[in-house]
CSV table of C-alpha atoms and ligand atoms in Angstrom, one decimal:
chain,number,residue,atom,x,y,z
A,1,MET,CA,46.2,-121.9,118.7
A,2,THR,CA,46.5,-124.3,115.8
A,3,SER,CA,43.4,-126.7,116.2
A,4,THR,CA,44.6,-130.2,115.1
A,5,GLU,CA,40.8,-131.2,116.2
A,6,THR,CA,39.9,-130.8,112.9
A,7,GLY,CA,37.0,-131.9,110.9
A,8,ILE,CA,33.6,-132.5,110.1
A,9,ALA,CA,31.5,-131.6,113.2
A,10,SER,CA,28.1,-131.7,111.0
A,11,ILE,CA,26.6,-132.5,107.9
A,12,GLY,CA,23.2,-131.1,105.8
A,13,LEU,CA,21.6,-131.6,103.0
A,14,HIS,CA,18.6,-130.3,101.1
A,15,LEU,CA,17.1,-131.3,97.2
A,16,PRO,CA,14.7,-129.4,95.2
A,17,PRO,CA,11.2,-130.0,95.4
A,18,LEU,CA,10.7,-131.2,91.8
A,19,ALA,CA,11.6,-134.5,90.2
A,20,MET,CA,11.3,-136.6,87.0
A,21,PRO,CA,12.4,-140.0,86.3
A,22,VAL,CA,14.4,-140.4,83.5
A,23,GLU,CA,12.3,-142.6,82.0
A,24,GLU,CA,9.9,-139.5,81.3
A,25,LEU,CA,12.4,-137.5,79.6
A,26,ALA,CA,13.3,-140.6,77.4
A,27,SER,CA,9.5,-140.6,75.9
A,28,LEU,CA,10.2,-136.8,75.2
A,29,ARG,CA,13.1,-137.0,73.3
A,30,GLY,CA,11.8,-141.1,71.5
A,31,VAL,CA,15.0,-143.1,73.0
A,32,ASP,CA,14.5,-146.2,75.3
A,33,PRO,CA,14.7,-145.6,78.4
A,34,ASP,CA,17.4,-148.7,78.7
A,35,LYS,CA,19.4,-146.1,77.1
A,36,TYR,CA,19.2,-143.5,80.1
A,37,LEU,CA,19.2,-146.6,82.7
A,38,VAL,CA,21.2,-149.2,82.5
A,39,GLY,CA,23.2,-147.3,79.3
A,40,LEU,CA,24.1,-144.1,81.9
A,41,GLY,CA,23.3,-145.6,85.2
A,42,CYS,CA,20.7,-142.3,86.0
A,43,SER,CA,17.1,-142.5,87.7
A,44,GLU,CA,15.8,-139.4,88.9
A,45,ILE,CA,16.4,-135.9,87.9
A,46,SER,CA,16.2,-133.2,90.5
A,47,LEU,CA,14.7,-130.5,89.3
A,48,CYS,CA,13.9,-126.6,90.6
A,49,PRO,CA,10.5,-124.5,89.6
A,50,PRO,CA,11.2,-121.2,88.8
A,51,GLU,CA,10.8,-119.6,92.2
A,52,PHE,CA,13.4,-121.7,93.5
A,53,GLY,CA,16.8,-121.1,93.2
A,54,ILE,CA,20.8,-121.9,94.1
A,55,VAL,CA,20.4,-119.5,97.0
A,56,ASP,CA,17.1,-121.0,98.3
A,57,LEU,CA,19.2,-125.0,97.8
A,58,ALA,CA,22.6,-123.5,99.5
A,59,SER,CA,20.8,-121.7,102.2
A,60,GLU,CA,18.7,-124.8,103.2
A,61,ALA,CA,21.6,-126.8,103.6
A,62,ALA,CA,23.5,-124.2,105.7
A,63,ARG,CA,20.9,-123.6,108.2
A,64,ARG,CA,20.0,-127.9,108.4
A,65,ALA,CA,24.1,-128.4,109.3
A,66,LEU,CA,24.2,-125.5,111.7
A,67,SER,CA,20.6,-126.9,113.5
A,68,ARG,CA,23.2,-129.7,114.4
A,69,TRP,CA,26.1,-128.4,115.5
A,70,ASP,CA,26.5,-126.7,119.2
A,71,GLY,CA,28.1,-123.9,118.4
A,72,ASP,CA,26.8,-120.3,117.9
A,73,LEU,CA,27.0,-118.3,114.4
A,74,GLU,CA,29.3,-115.8,116.2
A,75,ASP,CA,32.0,-119.1,116.7
A,76,LEU,CA,32.0,-119.0,112.2
A,77,GLY,CA,35.5,-117.1,111.2
A,78,MET,CA,34.4,-118.6,107.6
A,79,ILE,CA,32.0,-119.5,105.1
A,80,ALA,CA,32.9,-120.5,101.7
A,81,VAL,CA,30.8,-121.3,99.1
A,82,GLY,CA,32.1,-124.3,96.0
A,83,THR,CA,29.2,-123.5,92.9
A,84,GLU,CA,29.5,-123.6,89.4
A,85,THR,CA,26.0,-121.9,89.5
A,86,ALA,CA,27.3,-118.2,90.2
A,87,VAL,CA,24.4,-116.2,90.3
A,88,ASP,CA,26.8,-112.6,89.9
A,89,MET,CA,30.4,-112.5,88.4
A,90,SER,CA,31.5,-110.8,91.1
A,91,ARG,CA,29.0,-110.9,94.3
A,92,PRO,CA,30.1,-114.2,95.6
A,93,LEU,CA,27.4,-116.8,96.5
A,94,SER,CA,28.3,-116.9,99.9
A,95,ALA,CA,27.3,-113.4,100.1
A,96,PHE,CA,24.0,-114.5,99.4
A,97,VAL,CA,23.6,-117.5,101.6
A,98,ALA,CA,25.4,-115.1,104.3
A,99,GLU,CA,22.4,-112.8,103.9
A,100,GLU,CA,20.0,-115.4,104.4
A,101,LEU,CA,21.3,-116.7,107.7
A,102,GLY,CA,22.1,-113.5,108.7
A,103,LEU,CA,25.9,-114.2,109.0
A,104,ALA,CA,28.2,-110.8,109.2
A,105,GLY,CA,30.9,-109.8,111.0
A,106,PRO,CA,34.8,-110.9,111.4
A,107,ILE,CA,33.9,-113.7,108.6
A,108,ARG,CA,35.7,-115.2,105.4
A,109,SER,CA,33.3,-115.2,103.1
A,110,TYR,CA,34.4,-115.8,99.8
A,111,GLU,CA,33.0,-118.2,96.3
A,112,VAL,CA,34.7,-120.9,95.1
A,113,LYS,CA,35.0,-121.5,91.8
A,114,HIS,CA,37.0,-125.2,89.7
A,115,ALA,CA,33.8,-126.9,87.6
A,116,CYS,CA,32.6,-129.6,90.4
A,117,TYR,CA,35.6,-129.4,92.3
A,118,GLY,CA,34.9,-126.3,94.1
A,119,GLY,CA,33.5,-128.0,96.7
A,120,THR,CA,36.1,-130.2,97.8
A,121,LEU,CA,38.3,-127.1,97.3
A,122,ALA,CA,36.6,-124.9,99.9
A,123,LEU,CA,36.4,-128.4,102.1
A,124,ARG,CA,40.2,-128.5,102.5
A,125,GLN,CA,40.7,-124.6,102.4
A,126,ALA,CA,38.1,-124.3,105.0
A,127,CYS,CA,40.4,-127.6,107.4
A,128,GLU,CA,43.9,-126.2,106.2
A,129,TRP,CA,42.5,-122.7,107.7
A,130,ARG,CA,42.0,-124.5,111.2
A,131,MET,CA,45.0,-126.4,110.9
A,132,SER,CA,47.2,-123.7,110.1
A,133,GLY,CA,46.4,-122.3,113.3
A,134,ALA,CA,45.0,-118.6,111.2
A,135,ALA,CA,41.3,-119.6,112.4
A,136,ARG,CA,42.4,-119.6,115.9
A,137,ASP,CA,39.4,-121.7,116.8
A,138,LYS,CA,37.1,-120.6,114.7
A,139,ALA,CA,34.7,-123.3,112.8
A,140,ALA,CA,34.0,-122.7,109.2
A,141,LEU,CA,30.9,-123.6,107.2
A,142,VAL,CA,31.3,-124.7,104.0
A,143,VAL,CA,28.7,-125.0,101.1
A,144,ALA,CA,28.2,-127.4,97.6
A,145,ALA,CA,25.7,-126.5,96.1
A,146,ASP,CA,25.2,-126.6,92.8
A,147,ILE,CA,22.0,-127.0,90.0
A,148,ALA,CA,22.7,-129.1,86.6
A,149,LEU,CA,20.7,-127.8,83.4
A,150,TYR,CA,21.7,-128.8,79.7
A,151,GLU,CA,20.2,-127.6,76.3
A,152,GLN,CA,17.1,-129.6,75.9
A,153,GLY,CA,17.9,-132.5,73.7
A,154,ASP,CA,21.5,-132.2,74.8
A,155,PRO,CA,23.2,-135.4,75.8
A,156,GLY,CA,24.2,-134.4,78.7
A,157,GLU,CA,20.6,-133.7,80.0
A,158,PRO,CA,19.6,-137.3,81.3
A,159,THR,CA,22.2,-136.4,83.9
A,160,GLN,CA,20.7,-133.5,85.3
A,161,GLY,CA,20.1,-132.7,88.8
A,162,ALA,CA,20.6,-130.4,91.5
A,163,GLY,CA,21.3,-130.9,94.9
A,164,ALA,CA,23.7,-129.2,98.3
A,165,VAL,CA,25.7,-130.4,101.0
A,166,ALA,CA,26.5,-128.2,103.5
A,167,PHE,CA,29.4,-128.7,106.8
A,168,VAL,CA,30.4,-126.6,109.6
A,169,VAL,CA,34.4,-127.7,109.9
A,170,ASP,CA,35.2,-127.6,114.0
A,171,ARG,CA,36.0,-130.5,115.9
A,172,PRO,CA,35.5,-133.5,114.3
A,173,GLU,CA,32.4,-135.2,115.5
A,174,ILE,CA,31.3,-136.9,112.3
A,175,ALA,CA,34.7,-137.0,110.6
A,176,THR,CA,38.1,-136.4,110.1
A,177,VAL,CA,39.7,-135.0,107.3
A,178,GLY,CA,42.9,-136.7,106.7
A,179,ILE,CA,45.8,-133.8,106.0
A,180,ASP,CA,47.3,-136.2,103.0
A,181,SER,CA,45.6,-135.6,99.7
A,182,HIS,CA,47.2,-136.4,96.4
A,183,ALA,CA,46.1,-133.9,93.5
A,184,TRP,CA,46.5,-134.2,89.7
A,185,SER,CA,45.6,-131.6,87.1
A,186,GLU,CA,45.5,-130.7,83.7
A,187,PRO,CA,44.2,-127.9,81.3
A,188,ALA,CA,41.4,-129.1,79.0
A,189,PHE,CA,38.5,-128.4,77.5
A,190,ASP,CA,35.9,-131.0,78.4
A,191,PHE,CA,32.9,-129.1,79.6
A,192,TYR,CA,32.9,-125.3,80.4
A,193,ARG,CA,30.3,-122.4,80.1
A,194,PRO,CA,31.5,-119.4,78.6
A,195,VAL,CA,30.6,-115.9,80.4
A,196,GLY,CA,26.8,-114.9,79.7
A,197,GLU,CA,26.0,-118.9,78.5
A,198,SER,CA,23.3,-120.1,80.2
A,199,TYR,CA,24.0,-123.5,79.4
A,200,PRO,CA,27.8,-125.4,79.6
A,201,ARG,CA,29.3,-127.0,76.5
A,202,VAL,CA,30.2,-130.4,77.0
A,203,ASP,CA,32.8,-132.3,75.1
A,204,GLY,CA,31.2,-135.9,77.0
A,205,LYS,CA,33.6,-138.2,75.5
A,206,LEU,CA,36.4,-136.0,76.5
A,207,SER,CA,35.1,-135.1,79.6
A,208,LEU,CA,35.4,-139.2,80.2
A,209,GLU,CA,38.5,-139.4,78.8
A,210,CYS,CA,39.8,-137.3,81.6
A,211,TYR,CA,38.0,-138.4,84.2
A,212,LYS,CA,39.3,-141.5,84.0
A,213,LYS,CA,43.0,-139.9,83.6
A,214,ALA,CA,42.8,-138.1,86.9
A,215,ALA,CA,41.4,-140.9,88.7
A,216,VAL,CA,44.1,-143.4,87.8
A,217,GLU,CA,46.5,-140.4,88.4
A,218,CYS,CA,45.1,-140.1,91.9
A,219,PHE,CA,44.5,-143.9,93.0
A,220,ASN,CA,48.4,-144.5,91.6
A,221,ALA,CA,49.4,-141.4,94.1
A,222,LEU,CA,47.2,-142.9,96.9
A,223,ALA,CA,48.4,-146.3,96.8
A,224,GLU,CA,51.9,-145.1,96.8
A,225,GLY,CA,53.9,-148.4,95.7
A,226,ARG,CA,51.9,-150.2,98.0
A,227,ASP,CA,49.4,-152.5,96.6
A,228,PRO,CA,46.6,-150.4,95.8
A,229,ALA,CA,44.2,-154.0,96.3
A,230,GLU,CA,45.1,-154.0,100.1
A,231,VAL,CA,45.2,-150.1,100.0
A,232,MET,CA,41.1,-150.2,98.6
A,233,GLU,CA,40.4,-152.5,101.6
A,234,ARG,CA,41.4,-150.6,104.1
A,235,PHE,CA,38.0,-147.7,103.1
A,236,SER,CA,34.6,-148.8,104.2
A,237,ALA,CA,33.3,-147.4,101.3
A,238,ILE,CA,35.6,-145.5,98.2
A,239,CYS,CA,33.5,-142.1,96.9
A,240,PHE,CA,33.8,-140.7,93.4
A,241,HIS,CA,32.2,-137.5,91.9
A,242,VAL,CA,29.2,-139.2,90.8
A,243,PRO,CA,28.2,-137.2,86.7
A,244,PHE,CA,26.7,-140.6,86.2
A,245,PRO,CA,27.3,-143.4,88.3
A,246,LYS,CA,27.8,-145.2,85.1
A,247,MET,CA,30.7,-143.2,84.9
A,248,VAL,CA,31.9,-144.2,88.1
A,249,ARG,CA,31.8,-147.9,86.7
A,250,LYS,CA,34.0,-147.1,83.7
A,251,ALA,CA,37.1,-145.1,86.0
A,252,PHE,CA,37.0,-148.1,88.4
A,253,HIS,CA,37.2,-150.8,86.0
A,254,LEU,CA,40.5,-148.6,84.5
A,255,VAL,CA,41.5,-148.0,88.1
A,256,GLY,CA,41.6,-151.9,88.8
A,257,GLU,CA,43.2,-152.5,84.9
A,258,VAL,CA,46.2,-150.4,85.7
A,259,ALA,CA,46.5,-152.0,88.6
A,260,GLY,CA,46.5,-155.3,87.7
A,261,TRP,CA,43.6,-156.7,89.8
A,262,SER,CA,41.6,-159.8,88.2
A,263,ALA,CA,37.9,-158.8,86.9
A,264,GLU,CA,36.6,-160.3,89.8
A,265,LYS,CA,38.4,-158.2,91.7
A,266,ILE,CA,37.6,-155.1,90.6
A,267,GLN,CA,33.8,-156.1,90.4
A,268,GLN,CA,33.8,-157.2,94.2
A,269,LEU,CA,35.7,-154.0,95.3
A,270,TYR,CA,33.1,-152.7,93.3
A,271,SER,CA,30.2,-153.8,94.1
A,272,GLU,CA,31.0,-154.2,98.3
A,273,LYS,CA,32.6,-150.5,98.4
A,274,VAL,CA,31.8,-148.0,95.4
A,275,GLU,CA,28.0,-148.9,94.0
A,276,PRO,CA,26.3,-148.9,97.3
A,277,SER,CA,27.4,-144.9,97.6
A,278,MET,CA,25.3,-143.5,95.0
A,279,LEU,CA,21.7,-143.9,95.9
A,280,TRP,CA,21.4,-140.8,97.1
A,281,ASN,CA,23.3,-139.9,94.0
A,282,ARG,CA,20.9,-141.6,91.8
A,283,LEU,CA,17.8,-139.3,93.5
A,284,SER,CA,19.6,-136.3,92.9
A,285,GLY,CA,20.8,-136.5,89.6
A,286,ASN,CA,24.2,-134.5,88.9
A,287,SER,CA,24.8,-131.9,91.3
A,288,TYR,CA,28.2,-130.9,90.3
A,289,THR,CA,30.3,-130.0,93.5
A,290,ALA,CA,27.8,-131.5,95.8
A,291,SER,CA,27.8,-134.8,93.8
A,292,LEU,CA,31.1,-136.1,95.6
A,293,TRP,CA,29.9,-135.1,98.9
A,294,ILE,CA,26.4,-136.8,98.9
A,295,ALA,CA,28.3,-140.0,98.2
A,296,VAL,CA,30.6,-138.9,101.0
A,297,ALA,CA,27.1,-138.0,103.3
A,298,GLN,CA,25.8,-141.1,102.5
A,299,ALA,CA,28.7,-143.6,103.0
A,300,LEU,CA,29.4,-142.1,106.3
A,301,GLN,CA,25.9,-142.6,107.7
A,302,GLY,CA,26.2,-145.6,110.7
A,303,LEU,CA,30.1,-145.8,110.5
A,304,LYS,CA,31.9,-146.7,113.3
A,305,ALA,CA,34.9,-144.5,115.0
A,306,GLY,CA,37.6,-145.4,113.0
A,307,GLU,CA,36.0,-146.5,109.6
A,308,GLN,CA,37.9,-144.7,106.9
A,309,VAL,CA,36.2,-143.4,103.8
A,310,ALA,CA,38.2,-142.3,100.3
A,311,ALA,CA,36.9,-139.5,98.2
A,312,PHE,CA,37.6,-138.9,94.8
A,313,SER,CA,37.0,-135.4,93.2
A,314,TYR,CA,36.9,-134.2,90.0
A,315,GLY,CA,36.2,-130.9,88.1
A,316,SER,CA,36.4,-130.4,84.6
A,317,GLY,CA,39.1,-128.2,83.5
A,318,PHE,CA,40.4,-129.9,84.7
A,319,GLY,CA,41.4,-130.7,88.2
A,320,SER,CA,41.1,-133.6,90.7
A,321,GLU,CA,42.0,-134.7,93.8
A,322,ILE,CA,41.4,-137.8,96.4
A,323,LEU,CA,41.4,-137.4,99.8
A,324,SER,CA,40.5,-139.7,103.1
A,325,LEU,CA,37.9,-139.1,106.1
A,326,GLU,CA,37.7,-141.1,109.5
A,327,ALA,CA,34.8,-141.6,111.2
A,328,GLY,CA,34.4,-140.0,114.3
A,329,PRO,CA,32.2,-140.6,117.5
A,330,ARG,CA,28.7,-139.6,116.0
A,331,ALA,CA,28.9,-140.4,112.6
A,332,ARG,CA,26.8,-143.5,114.1
A,333,GLU,CA,23.9,-141.4,114.6
A,334,ALA,CA,23.5,-140.5,111.1
A,335,ALA,CA,21.3,-137.2,111.2
A,336,TRP,CA,21.6,-135.9,108.1
A,337,SER,CA,19.7,-139.3,106.7
A,338,GLN,CA,16.5,-137.4,107.5
A,339,ASP,CA,17.1,-134.8,105.3
A,340,ILE,CA,17.1,-137.1,101.7
A,341,GLU,CA,14.2,-138.9,103.7
A,342,ARG,CA,12.0,-136.2,103.7
A,343,ASP,CA,13.2,-134.1,100.7
A,344,VAL,CA,12.7,-136.9,98.2
A,345,ALA,CA,9.2,-138.0,100.5
A,346,ARG,CA,8.5,-134.5,100.3
A,347,ARG,CA,8.9,-133.7,96.3
A,348,THR,CA,6.6,-133.2,93.5
A,349,ARG,CA,7.0,-135.9,90.7
A,350,VAL,CA,7.3,-134.2,87.0
A,351,ASP,CA,6.4,-135.8,83.8
A,352,ALA,CA,7.6,-135.3,80.6
A,353,SER,CA,4.5,-132.3,79.3
A,354,GLY,CA,5.3,-130.7,83.0
A,355,TYR,CA,9.1,-131.1,82.5
A,356,ASP,CA,8.5,-129.5,78.8
A,357,LEU,CA,6.7,-126.6,80.7
A,358,LEU,CA,8.9,-126.1,83.4
A,359,ARG,CA,12.1,-125.7,81.3
A,360,GLY,CA,9.6,-123.2,78.6
A,361,ALA,CA,9.4,-121.5,81.9
A,362,VAL,CA,13.0,-121.5,82.8
A,363,ARG,CA,13.7,-120.2,79.5
A,364,SER,CA,11.2,-117.6,80.5
A,365,ALA,CA,12.5,-116.4,83.6
A,366,ALA,CA,16.4,-116.2,82.4
A,367,ALA,CA,14.7,-113.7,79.7
B,1,LIG,N1,20.1,-150.3,76.6
B,1,LIG,C1,21.6,-150.1,77.5
B,1,LIG,N2,22.5,-149.3,76.8
B,1,LIG,C2,22.3,-148.5,75.6
B,1,LIG,C3,21.1,-148.6,75.2
B,1,LIG,C4,20.1,-149.0,75.2
B,1,LIG,N3,18.9,-149.1,74.7
B,1,LIG,N4,21.6,-147.1,74.1
B,1,LIG,C5,22.4,-147.2,74.3
B,1,LIG,N5,22.9,-147.9,75.4
B,1,LIG,C6,24.4,-147.5,76.3
B,1,LIG,C7,25.7,-147.0,75.2
B,1,LIG,O1,26.2,-148.1,74.7
B,1,LIG,C8,26.8,-146.7,76.4
B,1,LIG,O2,26.6,-147.5,77.1
B,1,LIG,P1,28.6,-147.6,77.3
B,1,LIG,O3,29.0,-145.9,77.3
B,1,LIG,O4,29.0,-148.7,78.2
B,1,LIG,O5,29.2,-148.0,75.7
B,1,LIG,C9,25.8,-145.6,76.9
B,1,LIG,O6,24.7,-146.0,76.9
B,1,LIG,C10,25.6,-144.1,76.8
B,1,LIG,O7,25.1,-144.0,75.5
B,1,LIG,P2,26.0,-143.1,74.1
B,1,LIG,O8,25.6,-143.4,72.7
B,1,LIG,O9,27.6,-142.8,74.2
B,1,LIG,O10,25.7,-141.7,74.4
B,1,LIG,P3,25.7,-140.1,74.2
B,1,LIG,O11,26.1,-140.3,73.3
B,1,LIG,O12,23.8,-139.6,73.9
B,1,LIG,O13,25.6,-139.4,75.6
B,1,LIG,C11,27.7,-139.0,77.4
B,1,LIG,C12,26.6,-139.8,76.7
B,1,LIG,C13,28.2,-139.5,78.7
B,1,LIG,C14,28.6,-138.0,75.7
B,1,LIG,C15,26.7,-137.7,77.8
B,1,LIG,O14,25.6,-138.3,78.6
B,1,LIG,C16,27.1,-136.5,78.0
B,1,LIG,O15,27.7,-136.0,78.1
B,1,LIG,N6,26.9,-136.7,79.4
B,1,LIG,C17,27.2,-135.7,80.3
B,1,LIG,C18,29.2,-135.5,80.7
B,1,LIG,C19,29.2,-134.7,81.9
B,1,LIG,O16,28.4,-134.9,82.9
B,1,LIG,N7,30.9,-134.3,81.8
B,1,LIG,C20,31.6,-133.5,82.7
B,1,LIG,C21,32.2,-134.6,83.5
B,1,LIG,S1,32.7,-134.2,85.3
């Protein structure tokens, strides 16, 4: 049976229990805080204490999504986890999450890796699986979760963060995921983590160039010869993968320049449709695979059925894709907003010396 009625039926989010304002990192590194706040557009870095890891982060987001879904565990036929914080080279993160949730049986369970693009791929595969009929009307649990940590002193350190988003893919109560999407990939070494190394190797400037190229290609394909400004106007929000907010700003401005929009038009579209969906990203910091989907979850809150959201996904290496979503009847309720509100209210703020201690503890735990 083909499940044409496919999309996001419920959403769960989770941020870890610690956070540090970027000003604290600036004081530790002897940098003007405005470089991080204004130059990169960052605000807070979500952090994990040593006893809290990727399995806790991903499993809690999944629990929250499942608790808001009206199906049973037996109705799930797939669990797919997109991440670049794998804990094992063979055993997928989905097996660790399934263990936490008590999920076993006739279920396809796997991990998807493509840097920050892995969550998008997992979501698309789940939707395409249902639309193909192979799902026989079963639902899928999709999780995008990551902890982004750089070596201390790395230029990427102020962009660190962590977070998880989970979706139950079933009937589109929250949003339909459009079957049409546009992908673009090119092999590059902009950001990668060789096997056995704890931290990524990042050519930050190259990653920015790759990201901008990917955005131009994907948005051009989305416009398909139509006036791209008109195409943008039909979206209530245009969401991006957010390594740090300034990167999004630069990419969107380039998309506008290539399309020939005036500086005023670019600024108007950016302020109305792009910038507002990055509020939660500023609280999470970069969460790799979860980053775009945190922005999409924020943008979907309170939308009327039929309103549309664009989602631009990018993963270093590099692969990218733009897709569109249409709000369903229960987007208005925005039940998942409470996840972010609660996690942010409960989390402990860490200062510069606390961060130094924490990094020492993370190093000893990894040794
Ligand atoms: N006040 C305001 N702005 C300031 C400032 C100050 N005191 N000092 C510097 N800035 C601005 C710079 O002008 C620059 O802005 P611009 O790019 O608009 O010109 C910005 O802050 C960053 O400064 P820069 O010197 O380029 O920073 P850097 O070399 O230390 O690091 C990155 C920048 C992007 C390379 C680094 O943060 C990084 O590697 N990030 C991770 C990249 C990533 O996530 N890649 C994966 C992508 S998917």
